[in-house]
Short mmCIF file of C-alpha atoms and ligand atoms in Angstrom, two decimals:
data_model
loop_
_atom_site.label_atom_id
_atom_site.label_comp_id
_atom_site.label_asym_id
_atom_site.label_seq_id
_atom_site.Cartn_x
_atom_site.Cartn_y
_atom_site.Cartn_z
CA MET A 24 102.29 -116.18 -2.61
CA SER A 25 99.18 -115.98 -0.82
CA LYS A 26 95.73 -114.89 -2.32
CA GLY A 27 92.26 -114.36 -1.62
CA ILE A 28 88.82 -113.31 -2.91
CA PHE A 29 86.02 -111.82 -1.65
CA ILE A 30 82.53 -113.90 -1.22
CA THR A 31 79.59 -110.45 -1.31
CA GLY A 32 76.02 -111.80 -1.85
CA THR A 33 72.43 -110.52 -2.80
CA GLY A 34 70.91 -109.80 0.50
CA THR A 35 71.74 -111.09 3.86
CA ASP A 36 71.06 -114.54 4.84
CA VAL A 37 71.67 -115.67 1.04
CA GLY A 38 74.06 -118.62 2.06
CA LYS A 39 77.17 -116.79 2.19
CA THR A 40 78.56 -118.89 5.29
CA TYR A 41 77.29 -122.22 3.86
CA ILE A 42 79.21 -121.13 0.30
CA THR A 43 82.39 -120.46 1.76
CA ALA A 44 82.46 -123.04 4.86
CA LEU A 45 82.57 -125.51 1.76
CA ILE A 46 84.80 -123.85 -0.05
CA VAL A 47 87.22 -123.03 2.69
CA LYS A 48 86.97 -126.79 3.61
CA TYR A 49 87.02 -128.29 -0.41
CA LEU A 50 90.80 -126.31 -0.83
CA LYS A 51 91.73 -128.14 3.58
CA GLN A 52 91.00 -131.14 1.43
CA LYS A 53 93.49 -130.41 -1.22
CA GLY A 54 95.75 -129.50 0.94
CA TYR A 55 96.21 -126.09 1.66
CA LYS A 56 96.45 -124.30 4.15
CA THR A 57 93.55 -121.95 4.82
CA SER A 58 91.80 -119.60 6.85
CA TYR A 59 88.31 -117.09 6.74
CA TYR A 60 88.07 -113.49 7.67
CA LYS A 61 85.44 -111.61 7.81
CA ALA A 62 85.89 -107.31 8.91
CA ALA A 63 82.37 -107.00 10.59
CA ALA A 64 79.90 -109.20 11.46
CA SER A 65 76.18 -108.63 13.48
CA GLY A 66 73.70 -110.73 15.39
CA ASN A 67 76.22 -112.86 17.44
CA PRO A 68 75.76 -114.81 20.57
CA ILE A 69 76.93 -114.23 23.63
CA THR A 70 78.52 -117.46 25.03
CA ASP A 71 79.85 -117.19 28.47
CA GLY A 72 79.36 -113.57 28.43
CA LYS A 73 81.73 -113.19 25.72
CA VAL A 74 80.39 -112.33 22.42
CA VAL A 75 81.28 -114.95 19.61
CA ALA A 76 81.85 -114.52 15.86
CA GLN A 77 78.92 -116.95 14.94
CA ASP A 78 79.87 -117.06 11.09
CA ALA A 79 83.45 -117.98 12.03
CA LYS A 80 82.50 -120.38 14.06
CA CYS A 81 80.73 -121.74 11.72
CA ILE A 82 83.35 -122.12 9.19
CA ILE A 83 85.69 -123.19 11.15
CA ASP A 84 82.94 -126.47 12.18
CA ALA A 85 82.11 -126.77 9.23
CA ALA A 86 85.60 -127.04 7.88
CA GLY A 87 87.89 -128.40 10.87
CA LEU A 88 90.12 -125.69 10.77
CA ASP A 89 91.88 -125.32 14.54
CA LYS A 90 91.00 -121.95 14.77
CA ASN A 91 89.95 -119.12 17.80
CA PRO A 92 86.06 -117.55 15.93
CA ASN A 93 87.21 -114.13 17.11
CA ASP A 94 90.53 -113.76 15.73
CA LEU A 95 88.81 -113.98 12.40
CA VAL A 96 86.82 -111.26 12.32
CA SER A 97 87.44 -107.59 13.36
CA TYR A 98 84.18 -106.36 14.41
CA ILE A 99 82.00 -108.30 16.06
CA PHE A 100 78.50 -107.06 17.11
CA LYS A 101 75.53 -108.63 18.94
CA GLU A 102 72.76 -106.51 18.09
CA ALA A 103 71.52 -107.99 14.64
CA ILE A 104 71.83 -104.49 12.59
CA SER A 105 73.76 -102.66 9.65
CA PRO A 106 77.39 -102.46 10.83
CA HIS A 107 77.28 -99.08 10.66
CA LEU A 108 74.27 -98.97 12.92
CA ALA A 109 75.59 -101.54 15.45
CA ALA A 110 78.78 -100.00 16.03
CA LYS A 111 77.54 -96.29 16.62
CA ARG A 112 75.64 -98.27 19.16
CA GLU A 113 78.19 -100.33 20.58
CA LYS A 114 80.41 -97.97 20.65
CA ASN A 115 83.32 -99.36 18.76
CA LYS A 116 84.28 -97.59 15.89
CA ILE A 117 85.13 -99.74 12.24
CA GLU A 118 88.55 -97.75 11.32
CA ILE A 119 90.08 -99.14 7.73
CA LEU A 120 93.13 -100.03 9.19
CA LYS A 121 92.45 -102.47 11.31
CA ILE A 122 90.70 -104.19 8.75
CA LEU A 123 93.46 -103.73 6.83
CA SER A 124 95.85 -104.92 9.82
CA ASP A 125 94.00 -107.72 10.91
CA TYR A 126 93.54 -109.29 7.23
CA LYS A 127 97.46 -108.63 6.01
CA LYS A 128 98.04 -111.23 9.50
CA ILE A 129 95.57 -113.69 8.53
CA TYR A 130 96.96 -113.47 4.24
CA ASN A 131 100.35 -113.18 5.07
CA ASP A 132 100.12 -117.12 6.75
CA ASN A 133 97.77 -119.23 4.68
CA ASP A 134 97.99 -119.67 0.80
CA TYR A 135 94.39 -119.10 0.77
CA VAL A 136 92.08 -116.41 2.56
CA THR A 137 88.28 -117.14 1.73
CA VAL A 138 86.33 -113.02 3.01
CA GLU A 139 82.95 -112.95 3.22
CA GLY A 140 81.18 -109.89 3.04
CA SER A 141 78.65 -108.99 5.02
CA GLY A 142 75.06 -108.59 4.30
CA GLY A 143 74.81 -107.53 0.71
CA ILE A 144 77.16 -105.40 -1.96
CA LEU A 145 75.63 -102.41 -0.33
CA CYS A 146 76.37 -101.89 2.93
CA PRO A 147 77.34 -99.53 5.08
CA LEU A 148 80.12 -100.28 7.66
CA ARG A 149 80.82 -96.51 9.21
CA TYR A 150 78.34 -93.52 8.90
CA ASP A 151 79.31 -90.88 10.93
CA ASP A 152 82.21 -87.93 10.51
CA LYS A 153 84.19 -90.25 8.26
CA LYS A 154 82.39 -92.86 5.64
CA LEU A 155 83.18 -96.52 5.04
CA TRP A 156 81.35 -98.89 2.32
CA LEU A 157 81.68 -102.36 2.34
CA GLU A 158 82.96 -101.91 -1.43
CA ASP A 159 85.49 -99.93 0.40
CA VAL A 160 86.72 -102.44 1.96
CA ILE A 161 86.78 -104.73 -1.30
CA LYS A 162 89.29 -102.74 -3.11
CA ALA A 163 91.43 -101.76 0.28
CA LEU A 164 92.39 -105.51 0.28
CA ASN A 165 92.11 -105.44 -3.98
CA LEU A 166 90.50 -108.86 -4.22
CA PRO A 167 87.84 -109.77 -6.45
CA VAL A 168 84.60 -111.15 -5.50
CA LEU A 169 82.27 -114.38 -5.63
CA VAL A 170 78.43 -113.61 -5.73
CA VAL A 171 76.42 -115.97 -3.79
CA ALA A 172 71.95 -115.98 -4.46
CA ASN A 173 69.94 -118.13 -3.68
CA ALA A 174 68.23 -119.77 -6.79
CA LYS A 175 64.91 -119.15 -6.34
CA LEU A 176 62.10 -116.48 -8.20
CA GLY A 177 63.40 -113.10 -7.97
CA SER A 178 67.40 -114.08 -8.31
CA ILE A 179 67.65 -112.76 -11.83
CA ASN A 180 66.64 -109.86 -10.55
CA SER A 181 68.29 -109.79 -7.25
CA ILE A 182 72.19 -110.96 -9.06
CA GLY A 183 71.73 -108.09 -11.93
CA LEU A 184 71.35 -105.60 -9.78
CA THR A 185 73.85 -106.67 -7.19
CA VAL A 186 76.28 -107.12 -10.77
CA HIS A 187 75.42 -103.93 -11.79
CA TYR A 188 75.86 -102.16 -8.62
CA LEU A 189 80.13 -104.18 -8.49
CA LYS A 190 80.81 -103.24 -12.77
CA SER A 191 79.72 -99.85 -11.60
CA LYS A 192 82.17 -99.84 -9.13
CA ASN A 193 85.06 -101.26 -11.35
CA ILE A 194 85.38 -104.26 -8.88
CA LYS A 195 86.31 -107.59 -10.50
CA ILE A 196 83.94 -110.34 -10.19
CA LYS A 197 85.10 -113.84 -10.53
CA GLY A 198 82.07 -115.44 -11.27
CA ILE A 199 78.44 -116.41 -9.54
CA ILE A 200 77.57 -119.25 -7.16
CA LEU A 201 73.86 -120.38 -7.08
CA ASN A 202 72.99 -121.54 -4.36
CA GLU A 203 70.29 -124.17 -2.66
CA TYR A 204 70.00 -125.08 -6.90
CA ASP A 205 67.65 -127.40 -7.36
CA LYS A 206 68.69 -128.98 -11.17
CA ASN A 207 65.38 -130.64 -11.17
CA ASN A 208 63.44 -127.41 -11.73
CA PHE A 209 62.86 -125.83 -15.05
CA MET A 210 62.91 -122.59 -12.99
CA GLU A 211 65.74 -122.71 -11.59
CA GLU A 212 67.98 -124.11 -15.14
CA ASP A 213 66.39 -121.04 -16.42
CA ASN A 214 67.87 -119.06 -13.73
CA LYS A 215 70.37 -119.17 -14.66
CA LYS A 216 71.18 -119.06 -18.42
CA MET A 217 69.54 -115.60 -17.95
CA ILE A 218 71.93 -114.95 -14.77
CA GLU A 219 74.19 -115.88 -17.58
CA ASP A 220 72.48 -114.07 -20.05
CA LEU A 221 72.03 -110.71 -18.75
CA THR A 222 75.66 -110.64 -16.40
CA GLY A 223 77.59 -112.29 -19.21
CA ILE A 224 78.93 -113.72 -15.54
CA LYS A 225 79.68 -117.20 -15.33
CA THR A 226 78.12 -119.53 -12.62
CA ILE A 227 80.55 -121.58 -11.54
CA ALA A 228 79.27 -123.83 -8.56
CA CYS A 229 75.28 -124.72 -7.84
CA VAL A 230 75.55 -125.29 -4.86
CA PRO A 231 72.24 -128.40 -4.06
CA HIS A 232 70.60 -127.12 -1.00
CA ASN A 233 72.06 -129.87 2.83
CA CYS A 234 75.22 -130.15 0.61
CA LYS A 235 78.17 -131.16 3.21
CA ASP A 236 80.54 -131.45 0.16
CA PHE A 237 80.89 -129.82 -2.92
CA ASP A 238 83.92 -129.90 -5.54
CA PHE A 239 84.49 -126.39 -6.48
CA ASN A 240 87.17 -127.62 -9.35
CA GLY A 241 89.54 -124.35 -10.02
CA ILE A 242 88.30 -122.79 -7.70
CA GLU A 243 91.67 -121.63 -6.73
CA LYS A 244 92.40 -120.19 -9.67
CA LEU A 245 89.88 -117.64 -9.22
CA TYR A 246 91.79 -115.96 -5.93
CA GLU A 247 94.12 -113.51 -6.73
N1 ATP B 13 72.87 -124.94 0.92
C1 ATP B 13 72.14 -124.72 1.94
N2 ATP B 13 71.80 -125.73 2.80
C2 ATP B 13 70.84 -125.73 3.94
N3 ATP B 13 70.86 -124.82 4.21
C3 ATP B 13 71.21 -123.90 4.11
C4 ATP B 13 72.04 -123.73 2.76
N4 ATP B 13 72.01 -122.69 2.75
C5 ATP B 13 72.31 -122.02 3.73
N5 ATP B 13 72.23 -122.59 4.70
C6 ATP B 13 70.99 -121.72 6.06
O1 ATP B 13 70.61 -120.35 5.74
C7 ATP B 13 71.03 -119.95 6.85
C8 ATP B 13 71.89 -118.86 5.77
O2 ATP B 13 73.17 -118.88 5.54
P1 ATP B 13 73.75 -118.39 6.22
O3 ATP B 13 74.03 -117.98 7.23
O4 ATP B 13 74.95 -118.69 4.73
O5 ATP B 13 73.93 -117.04 5.17
P2 ATP B 13 74.41 -115.66 4.83
O6 ATP B 13 74.55 -115.20 3.83
O7 ATP B 13 76.00 -115.92 5.72
O8 ATP B 13 73.88 -114.52 6.02
P3 ATP B 13 74.52 -113.41 7.32
O9 ATP B 13 74.29 -111.94 6.00
O10 ATP B 13 73.82 -113.48 7.91
O11 ATP B 13 76.34 -113.41 6.75
C9 ATP B 13 71.81 -121.10 7.94
O12 ATP B 13 70.93 -121.22 8.95
C10 ATP B 13 72.00 -121.66 6.82
O13 ATP B 13 72.53 -122.75 7.34
MG1 MG B 14 77.21 -114.98 6.98
#
């Protein structure tokens, strides 16, 4: 039976793709059939006249997957703006049914699927006659989440608020991953303790800068 998990973050550019690539690489090296999915991605480059899903390409390259990036993302937008606005401007409205069906195909074909969110947890995907938020996708796909955050100053606030919001929406949180973590920095070590105390959620990994392989020992157990 296949399993999935949703990677959210405290914002854009905190390292969701970087961490997801390390997780997918770890699962692949353990011999599992594994893939990646993202519902909506903004800010993608045009290559040979065609928009290419950049995050998916990063995962494929880093983890060594034999896949086409655009097959792993349902909505690929050019402009680096919120998906709800990119969808409106690029006239490609986001439909939850397409997300469900694209995800199911990947899910049915793999042991473990790691799903990346867009931006932070509070992200509109559609805001017209219909409303769709990132949390609706997490619920529709029935996934638990991991929260990725940069370990730097400000993480107590950003992780505290993200976890508070997820809990208020009854979304199951399986752990926190601190990115760009410096184990010799006393403040970052304290951030980890404070965050665990504040949220009651365990930090399952502290990933250093420029890490190329990470031992996510036991992460499989967190997938549902
Ligand atoms: N541990 C790390 N070591 C070195 N570089 C990193 C690390 N984590 C993230 N980066 C770099 O920081 C930048 C932002 O990271 P990334 O693209 O993973 O963020 P993101 O949260 O996925 O952003 P988005 O919201 O756009 O999807 C990238 O250039 C990435 O390579
Ligand atoms: Mg990303």
